[in-house]
PDB file of C-alpha atoms in Angstrom:
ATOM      1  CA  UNK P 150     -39.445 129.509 -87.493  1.00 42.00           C
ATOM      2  CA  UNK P 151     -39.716 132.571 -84.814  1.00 40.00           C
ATOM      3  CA  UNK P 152     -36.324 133.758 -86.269  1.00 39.00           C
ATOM      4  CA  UNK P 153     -37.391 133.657 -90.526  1.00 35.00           C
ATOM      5  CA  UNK P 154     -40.843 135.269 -89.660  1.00 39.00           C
ATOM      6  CA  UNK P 155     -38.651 137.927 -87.877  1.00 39.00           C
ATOM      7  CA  UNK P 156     -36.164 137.879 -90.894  1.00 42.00           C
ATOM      8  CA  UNK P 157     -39.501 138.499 -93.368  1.00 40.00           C
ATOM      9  CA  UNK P 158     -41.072 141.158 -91.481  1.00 43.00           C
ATOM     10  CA  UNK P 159     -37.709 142.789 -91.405  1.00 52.00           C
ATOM     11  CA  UNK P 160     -37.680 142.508 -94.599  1.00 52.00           C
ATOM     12  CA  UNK P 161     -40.442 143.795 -95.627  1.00 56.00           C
ATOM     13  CA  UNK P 162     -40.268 146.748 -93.585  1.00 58.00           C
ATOM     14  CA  UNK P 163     -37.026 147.525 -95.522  1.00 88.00           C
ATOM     15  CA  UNK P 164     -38.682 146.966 -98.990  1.00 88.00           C
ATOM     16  CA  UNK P 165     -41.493 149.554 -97.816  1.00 89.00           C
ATOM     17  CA  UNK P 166     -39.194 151.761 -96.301  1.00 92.00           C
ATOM     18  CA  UNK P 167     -37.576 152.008 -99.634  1.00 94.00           C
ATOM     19  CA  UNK P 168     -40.185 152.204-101.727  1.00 94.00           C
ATOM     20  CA  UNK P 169     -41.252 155.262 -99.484  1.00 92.00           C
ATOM     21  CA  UNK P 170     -37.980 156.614-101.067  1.00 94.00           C
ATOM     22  CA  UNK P 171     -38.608 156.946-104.503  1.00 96.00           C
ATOM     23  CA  UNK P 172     -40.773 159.639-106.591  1.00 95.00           C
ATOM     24  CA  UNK P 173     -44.460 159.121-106.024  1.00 93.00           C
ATOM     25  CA  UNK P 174     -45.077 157.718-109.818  1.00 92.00           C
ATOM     26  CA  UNK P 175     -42.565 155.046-109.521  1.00 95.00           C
ATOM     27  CA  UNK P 176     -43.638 154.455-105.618  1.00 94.00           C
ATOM     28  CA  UNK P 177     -47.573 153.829-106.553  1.00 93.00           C
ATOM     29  CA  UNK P 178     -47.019 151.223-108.690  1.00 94.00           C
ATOM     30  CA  UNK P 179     -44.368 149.359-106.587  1.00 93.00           C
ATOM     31  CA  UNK P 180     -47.268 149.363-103.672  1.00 91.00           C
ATOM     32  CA  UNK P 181     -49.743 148.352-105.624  1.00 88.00           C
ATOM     33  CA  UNK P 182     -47.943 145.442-106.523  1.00 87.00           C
ATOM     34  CA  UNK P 183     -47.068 144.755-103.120  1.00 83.00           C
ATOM     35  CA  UNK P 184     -50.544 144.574-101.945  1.00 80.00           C
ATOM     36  CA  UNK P 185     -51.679 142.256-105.041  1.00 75.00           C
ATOM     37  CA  UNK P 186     -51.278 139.355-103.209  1.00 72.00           C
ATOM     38  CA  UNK P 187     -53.704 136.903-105.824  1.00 71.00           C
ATOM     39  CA  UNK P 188     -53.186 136.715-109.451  1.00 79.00           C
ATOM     40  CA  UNK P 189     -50.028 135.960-110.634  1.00 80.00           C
ATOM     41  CA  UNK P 190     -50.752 137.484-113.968  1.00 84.00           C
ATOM     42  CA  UNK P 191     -51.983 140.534-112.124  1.00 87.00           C
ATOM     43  CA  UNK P 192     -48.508 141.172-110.908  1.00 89.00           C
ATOM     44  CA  UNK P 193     -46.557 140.460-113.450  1.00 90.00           C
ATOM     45  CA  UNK P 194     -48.240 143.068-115.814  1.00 90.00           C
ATOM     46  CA  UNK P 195     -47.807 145.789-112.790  1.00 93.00           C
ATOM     47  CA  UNK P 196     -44.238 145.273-112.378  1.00 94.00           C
ATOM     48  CA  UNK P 197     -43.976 145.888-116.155  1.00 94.00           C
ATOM     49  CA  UNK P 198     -45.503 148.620-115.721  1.00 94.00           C
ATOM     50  CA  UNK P 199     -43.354 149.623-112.962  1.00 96.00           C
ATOM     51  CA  UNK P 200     -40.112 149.216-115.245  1.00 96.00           C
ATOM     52  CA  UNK P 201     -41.719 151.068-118.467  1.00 95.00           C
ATOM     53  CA  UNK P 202     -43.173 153.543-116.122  1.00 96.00           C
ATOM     54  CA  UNK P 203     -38.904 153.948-114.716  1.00 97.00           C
ATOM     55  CA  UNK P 204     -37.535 154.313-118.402  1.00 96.00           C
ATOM     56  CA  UNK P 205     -40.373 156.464-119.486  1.00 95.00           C
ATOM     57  CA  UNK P 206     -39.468 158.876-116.364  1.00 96.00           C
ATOM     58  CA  UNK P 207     -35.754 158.664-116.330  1.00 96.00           C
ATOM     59  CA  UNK P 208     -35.836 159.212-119.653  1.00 94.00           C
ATOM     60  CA  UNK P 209     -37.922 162.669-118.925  1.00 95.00           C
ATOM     61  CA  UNK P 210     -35.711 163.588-116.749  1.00 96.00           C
ATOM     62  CA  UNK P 211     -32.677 163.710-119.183  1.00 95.00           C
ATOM     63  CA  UNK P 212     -34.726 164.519-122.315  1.00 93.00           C
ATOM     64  CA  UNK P 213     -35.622 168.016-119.565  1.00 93.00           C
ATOM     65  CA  UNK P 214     -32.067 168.854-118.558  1.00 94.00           C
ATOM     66  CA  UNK P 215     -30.672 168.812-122.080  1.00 93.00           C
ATOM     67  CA  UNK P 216     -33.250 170.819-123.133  1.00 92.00           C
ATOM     68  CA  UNK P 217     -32.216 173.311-120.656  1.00 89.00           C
ATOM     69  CA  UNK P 218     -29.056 174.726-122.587  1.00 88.00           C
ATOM     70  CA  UNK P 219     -29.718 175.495-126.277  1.00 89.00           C
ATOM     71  CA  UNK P 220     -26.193 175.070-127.255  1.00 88.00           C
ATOM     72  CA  UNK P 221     -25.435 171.450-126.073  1.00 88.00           C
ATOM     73  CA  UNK P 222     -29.583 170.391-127.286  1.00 89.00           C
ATOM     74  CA  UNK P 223     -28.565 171.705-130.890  1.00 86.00           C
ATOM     75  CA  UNK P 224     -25.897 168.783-130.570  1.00 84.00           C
ATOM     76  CA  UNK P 225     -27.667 166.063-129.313  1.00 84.00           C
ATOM     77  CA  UNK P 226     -30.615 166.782-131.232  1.00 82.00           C
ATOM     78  CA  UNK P 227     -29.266 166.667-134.370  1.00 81.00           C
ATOM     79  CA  UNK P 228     -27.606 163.154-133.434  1.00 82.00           C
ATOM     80  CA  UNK P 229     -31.258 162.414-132.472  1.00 78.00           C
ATOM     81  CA  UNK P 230     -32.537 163.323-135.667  1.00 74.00           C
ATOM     82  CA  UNK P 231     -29.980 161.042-137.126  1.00 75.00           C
ATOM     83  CA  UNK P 232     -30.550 158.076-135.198  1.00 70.00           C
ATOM     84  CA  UNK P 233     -34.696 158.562-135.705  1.00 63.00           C
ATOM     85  CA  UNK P 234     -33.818 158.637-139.836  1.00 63.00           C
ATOM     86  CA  UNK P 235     -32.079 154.729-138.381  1.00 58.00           C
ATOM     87  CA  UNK P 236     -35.143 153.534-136.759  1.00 55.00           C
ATOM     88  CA  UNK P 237     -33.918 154.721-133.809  1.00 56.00           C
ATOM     89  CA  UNK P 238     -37.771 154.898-132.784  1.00 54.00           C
ATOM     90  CA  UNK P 239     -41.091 154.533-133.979  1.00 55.00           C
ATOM     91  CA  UNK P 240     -43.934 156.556-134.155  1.00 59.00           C
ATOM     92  CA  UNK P 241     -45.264 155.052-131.552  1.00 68.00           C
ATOM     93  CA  UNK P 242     -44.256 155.259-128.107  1.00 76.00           C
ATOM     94  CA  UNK P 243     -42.889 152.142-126.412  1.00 83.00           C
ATOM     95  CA  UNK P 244     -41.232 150.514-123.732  1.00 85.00           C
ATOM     96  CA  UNK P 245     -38.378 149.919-125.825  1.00 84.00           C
ATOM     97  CA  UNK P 246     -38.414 153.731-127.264  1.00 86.00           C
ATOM     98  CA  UNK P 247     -38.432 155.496-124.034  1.00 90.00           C
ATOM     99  CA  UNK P 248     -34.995 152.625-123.104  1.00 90.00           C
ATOM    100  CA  UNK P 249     -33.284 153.286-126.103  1.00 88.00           C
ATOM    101  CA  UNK P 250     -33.577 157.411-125.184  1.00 89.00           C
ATOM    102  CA  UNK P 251     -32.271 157.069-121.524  1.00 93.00           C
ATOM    103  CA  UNK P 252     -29.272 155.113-122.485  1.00 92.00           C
ATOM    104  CA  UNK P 253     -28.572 157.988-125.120  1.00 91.00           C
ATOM    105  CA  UNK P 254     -28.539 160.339-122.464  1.00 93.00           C
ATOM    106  CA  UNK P 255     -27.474 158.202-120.040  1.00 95.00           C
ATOM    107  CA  UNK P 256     -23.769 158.025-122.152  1.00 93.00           C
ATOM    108  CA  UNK P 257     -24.005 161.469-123.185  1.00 91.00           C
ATOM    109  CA  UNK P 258     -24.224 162.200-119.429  1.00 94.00           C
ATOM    110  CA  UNK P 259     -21.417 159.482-118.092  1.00 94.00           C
ATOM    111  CA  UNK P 260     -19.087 161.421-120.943  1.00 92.00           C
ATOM    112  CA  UNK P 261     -19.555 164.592-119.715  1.00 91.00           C
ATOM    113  CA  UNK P 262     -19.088 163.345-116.058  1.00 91.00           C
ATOM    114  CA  UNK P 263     -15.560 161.949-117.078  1.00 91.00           C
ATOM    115  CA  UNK P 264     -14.486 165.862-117.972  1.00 89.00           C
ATOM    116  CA  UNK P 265     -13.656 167.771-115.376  1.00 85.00           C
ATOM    117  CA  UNK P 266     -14.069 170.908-117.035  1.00 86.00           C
ATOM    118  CA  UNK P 267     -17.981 169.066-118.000  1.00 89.00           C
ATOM    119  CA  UNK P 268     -19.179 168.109-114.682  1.00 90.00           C
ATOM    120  CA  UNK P 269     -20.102 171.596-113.551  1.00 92.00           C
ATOM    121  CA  UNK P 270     -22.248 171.540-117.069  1.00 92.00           C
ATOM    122  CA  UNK P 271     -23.823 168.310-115.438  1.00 91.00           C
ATOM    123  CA  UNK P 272     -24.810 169.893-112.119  1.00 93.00           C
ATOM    124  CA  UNK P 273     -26.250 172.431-113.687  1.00 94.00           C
ATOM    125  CA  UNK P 274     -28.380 171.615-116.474  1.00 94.00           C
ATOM    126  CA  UNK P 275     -30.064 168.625-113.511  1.00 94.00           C
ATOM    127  CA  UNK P 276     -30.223 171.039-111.096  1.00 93.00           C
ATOM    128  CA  UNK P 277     -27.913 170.038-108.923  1.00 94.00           C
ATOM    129  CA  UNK P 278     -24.589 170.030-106.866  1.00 93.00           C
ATOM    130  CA  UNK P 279     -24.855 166.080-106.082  1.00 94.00           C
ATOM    131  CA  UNK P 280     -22.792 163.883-108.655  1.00 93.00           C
ATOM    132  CA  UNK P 281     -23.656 161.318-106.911  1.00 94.00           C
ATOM    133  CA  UNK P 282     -27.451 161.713-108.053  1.00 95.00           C
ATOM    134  CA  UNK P 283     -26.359 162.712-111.426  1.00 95.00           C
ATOM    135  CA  UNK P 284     -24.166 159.443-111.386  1.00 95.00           C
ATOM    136  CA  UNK P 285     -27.531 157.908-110.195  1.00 96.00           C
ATOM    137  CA  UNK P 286     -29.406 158.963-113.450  1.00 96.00           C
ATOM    138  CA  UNK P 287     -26.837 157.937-115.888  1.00 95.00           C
ATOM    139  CA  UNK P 288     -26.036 154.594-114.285  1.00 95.00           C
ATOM    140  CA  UNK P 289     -24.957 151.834-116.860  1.00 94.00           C
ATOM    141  CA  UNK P 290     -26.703 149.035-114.889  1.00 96.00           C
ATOM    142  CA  UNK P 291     -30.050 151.298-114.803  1.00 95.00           C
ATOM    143  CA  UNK P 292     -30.180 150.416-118.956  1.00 93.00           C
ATOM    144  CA  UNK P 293     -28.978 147.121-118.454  1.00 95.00           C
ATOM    145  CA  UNK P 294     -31.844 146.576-115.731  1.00 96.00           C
ATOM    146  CA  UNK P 295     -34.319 148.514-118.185  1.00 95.00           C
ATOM    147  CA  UNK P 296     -33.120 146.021-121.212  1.00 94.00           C
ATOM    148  CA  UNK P 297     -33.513 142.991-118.573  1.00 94.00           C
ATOM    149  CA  UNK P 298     -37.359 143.928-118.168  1.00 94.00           C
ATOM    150  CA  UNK P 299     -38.099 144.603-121.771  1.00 91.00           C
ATOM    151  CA  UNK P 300     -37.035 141.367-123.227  1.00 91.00           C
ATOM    152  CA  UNK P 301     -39.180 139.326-120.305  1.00 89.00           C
ATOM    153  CA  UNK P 302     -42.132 141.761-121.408  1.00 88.00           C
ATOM    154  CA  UNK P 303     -41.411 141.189-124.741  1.00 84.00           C
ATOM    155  CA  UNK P 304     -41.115 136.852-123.562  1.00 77.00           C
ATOM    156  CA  UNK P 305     -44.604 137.834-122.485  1.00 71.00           C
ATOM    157  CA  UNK P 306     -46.037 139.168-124.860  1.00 64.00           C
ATOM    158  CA  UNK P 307     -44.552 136.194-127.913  1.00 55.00           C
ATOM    159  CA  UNK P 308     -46.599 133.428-125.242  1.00 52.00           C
ATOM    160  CA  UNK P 309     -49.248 133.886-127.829  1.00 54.00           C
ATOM    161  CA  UNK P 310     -51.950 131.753-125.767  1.00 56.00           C
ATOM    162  CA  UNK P 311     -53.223 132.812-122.680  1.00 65.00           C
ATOM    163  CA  UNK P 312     -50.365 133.015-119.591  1.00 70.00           C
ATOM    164  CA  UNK P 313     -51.255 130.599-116.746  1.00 75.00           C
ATOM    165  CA  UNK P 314     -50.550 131.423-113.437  1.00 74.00           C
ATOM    166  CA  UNK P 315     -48.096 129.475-112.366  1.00 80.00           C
ATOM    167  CA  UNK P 316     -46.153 130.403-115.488  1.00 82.00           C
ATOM    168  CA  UNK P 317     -46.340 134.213-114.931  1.00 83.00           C
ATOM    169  CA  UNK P 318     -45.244 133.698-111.367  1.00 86.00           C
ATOM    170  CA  UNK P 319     -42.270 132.722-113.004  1.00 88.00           C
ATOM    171  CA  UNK P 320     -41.753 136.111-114.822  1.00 89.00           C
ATOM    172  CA  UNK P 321     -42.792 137.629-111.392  1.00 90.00           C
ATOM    173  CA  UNK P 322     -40.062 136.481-110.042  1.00 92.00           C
ATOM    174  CA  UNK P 323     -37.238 137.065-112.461  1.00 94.00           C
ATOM    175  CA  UNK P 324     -38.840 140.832-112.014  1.00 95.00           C
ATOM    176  CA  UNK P 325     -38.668 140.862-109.011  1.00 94.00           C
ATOM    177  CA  UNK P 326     -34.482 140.012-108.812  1.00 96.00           C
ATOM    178  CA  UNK P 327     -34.553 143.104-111.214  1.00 96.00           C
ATOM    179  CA  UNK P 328     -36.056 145.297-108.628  1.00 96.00           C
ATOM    180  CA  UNK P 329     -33.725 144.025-106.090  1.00 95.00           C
ATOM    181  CA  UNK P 330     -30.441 145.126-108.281  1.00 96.00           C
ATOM    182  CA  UNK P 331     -32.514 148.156-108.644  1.00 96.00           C
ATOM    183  CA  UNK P 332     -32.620 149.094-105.046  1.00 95.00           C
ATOM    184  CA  UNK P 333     -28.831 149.113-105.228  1.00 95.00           C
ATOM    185  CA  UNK P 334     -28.652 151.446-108.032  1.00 96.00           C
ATOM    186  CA  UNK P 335     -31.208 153.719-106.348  1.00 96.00           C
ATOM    187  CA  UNK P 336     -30.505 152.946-102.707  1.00 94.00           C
ATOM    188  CA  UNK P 337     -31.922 156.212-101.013  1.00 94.00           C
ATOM    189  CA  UNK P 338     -30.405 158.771-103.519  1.00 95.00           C
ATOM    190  CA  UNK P 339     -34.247 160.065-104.536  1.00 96.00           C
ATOM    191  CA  UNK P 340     -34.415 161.765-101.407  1.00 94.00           C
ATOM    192  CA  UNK P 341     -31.762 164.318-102.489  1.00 94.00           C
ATOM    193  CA  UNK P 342     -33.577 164.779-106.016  1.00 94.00           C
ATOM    194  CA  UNK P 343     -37.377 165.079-104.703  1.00 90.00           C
ATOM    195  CA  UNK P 344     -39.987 165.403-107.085  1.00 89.00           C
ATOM    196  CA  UNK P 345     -41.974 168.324-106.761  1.00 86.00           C
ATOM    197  CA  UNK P 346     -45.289 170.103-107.940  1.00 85.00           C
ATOM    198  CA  UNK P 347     -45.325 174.176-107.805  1.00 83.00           C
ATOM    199  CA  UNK P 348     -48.279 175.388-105.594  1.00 81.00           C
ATOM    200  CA  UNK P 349     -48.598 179.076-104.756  1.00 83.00           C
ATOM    201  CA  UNK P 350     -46.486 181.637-105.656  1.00 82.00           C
ATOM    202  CA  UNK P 351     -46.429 185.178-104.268  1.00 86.00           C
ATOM    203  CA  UNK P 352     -44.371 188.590-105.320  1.00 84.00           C
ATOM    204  CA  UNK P 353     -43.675 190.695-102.207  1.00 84.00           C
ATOM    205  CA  UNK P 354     -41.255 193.542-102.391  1.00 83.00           C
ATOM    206  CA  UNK P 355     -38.948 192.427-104.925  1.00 86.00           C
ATOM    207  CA  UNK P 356     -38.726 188.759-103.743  1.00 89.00           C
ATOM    208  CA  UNK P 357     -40.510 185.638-105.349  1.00 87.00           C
ATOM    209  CA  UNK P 358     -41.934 183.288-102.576  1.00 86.00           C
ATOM    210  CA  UNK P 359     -42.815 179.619-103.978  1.00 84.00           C
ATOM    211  CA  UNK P 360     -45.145 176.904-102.469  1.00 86.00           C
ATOM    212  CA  UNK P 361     -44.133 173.376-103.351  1.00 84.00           C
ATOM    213  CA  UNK P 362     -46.180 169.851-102.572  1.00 85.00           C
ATOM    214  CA  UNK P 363     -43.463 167.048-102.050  1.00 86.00           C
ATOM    215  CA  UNK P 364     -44.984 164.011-104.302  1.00 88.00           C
ATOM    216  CA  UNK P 365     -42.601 161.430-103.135  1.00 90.00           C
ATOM    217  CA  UNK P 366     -43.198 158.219-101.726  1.00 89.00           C
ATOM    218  CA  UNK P 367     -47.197 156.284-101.340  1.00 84.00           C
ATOM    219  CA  UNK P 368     -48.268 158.576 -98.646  1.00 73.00           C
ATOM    220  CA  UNK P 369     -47.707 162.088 -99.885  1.00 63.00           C
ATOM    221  CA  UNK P 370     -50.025 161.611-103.221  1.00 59.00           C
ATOM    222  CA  UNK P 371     -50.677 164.931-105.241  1.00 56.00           C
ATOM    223  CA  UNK P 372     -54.815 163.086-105.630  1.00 53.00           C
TER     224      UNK P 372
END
């Protein structure tokens, strides 16, 4: 018994220590679910807003580098414009919209990964030298996680009557096996993409000097 409470607190410890890892709006509402301790139902509607909140964010991310270069957005965004013309999304933003967008990106991204002559392209329109964080963002299991969570939000939401506890404890914990193979995908590869908020900024003979708040993690809130 002395050994599995040692085990759990381990554990746990890890889980937190992680969690500590990741960008601040991803890292809130991991904690908060963590310290729901009570209603099932509770839980299981903050870990799916955990997962939207990932795809809406990854999503951002690659929707902002693209952006970046005119040249290779005029591409995309006319295959974009295409797909929306298919249904590709609706006017309203969902779960399933803000999926759909990071696994465009996501194989735009792994194609021009495979080029050598594209890679460079990669680093630079992210913002940086890592592939391995670039490799990060694109990740195929990262969509098939993201697809995992929307069709057990979307089990959720066809219950029709009201979900009982022990049922959503159920859902809890098929969401919480998806966190788990997302901790793999992740490991501790936010720490070399920190998410940042511009502070000050101050001109002095000729140079640019910037101020930045880290936002990463529970304990370094921008509130």
């Amino acid at each position: 018994l002395v050994v599995q409470n040692i085990d759990t607190i381990n554990h746990e410890d890890r889980y937190a220590a992680w969690v500590d890892t990741l960008p601040f709006p991803l890292a809130s509402i991991l904690w908060r679910h963590r310290a729901e301790k009570g209603d099932g139902r509770v839980q299981l509607s903050t870990l799916l807003q955990f997962f939207e909140a990932t795809a809406a964010f990854m999503a951002t991310i690659h929707l902002s580098a693209f952006m970046k270069d005119q040249e290779i957005w005029k591409m995309v965004d006319a295959e974009l414009d295409a797909k929306y013309q298919d249904g590709f999304v609706s006017d309203k933003i969902s779960f399933g919209t803000w999926r759909l967008i990071l696994d465009f990106f996501s194989a735009r991204c792994r194609k021009m990964l495979a080029k050598a002559d594209e890679a460079g392209v990669c680093q630079r329109i992210y913002g940086t030298n890592s592939l391995d964080v670039i490799a990060m963002l694109c990740c195929r299991e990262l969509s098939n996680i993201l697809n995992s969570a929307n069709l057990i939000r979307n089990e959720e939401n066809a219950h029709g009557g009201a979900l009982g506890d022990e049922e959503a404890m159920l859902l809890v914990d098929r969401l919480m096996g998806l966190v788990d193979r997302l901790r793999v995908v992740f490991g501790r590869t936010w720490l070399d993409y920190e998410l940042l908020i511009p502070s000050v900024n101050q001109y002095e003979e000729g140079i640019y000097y910037y101020t930045f708040n880290r936002i990463m993690g529970t304990r370094n809130s921008p509130f």
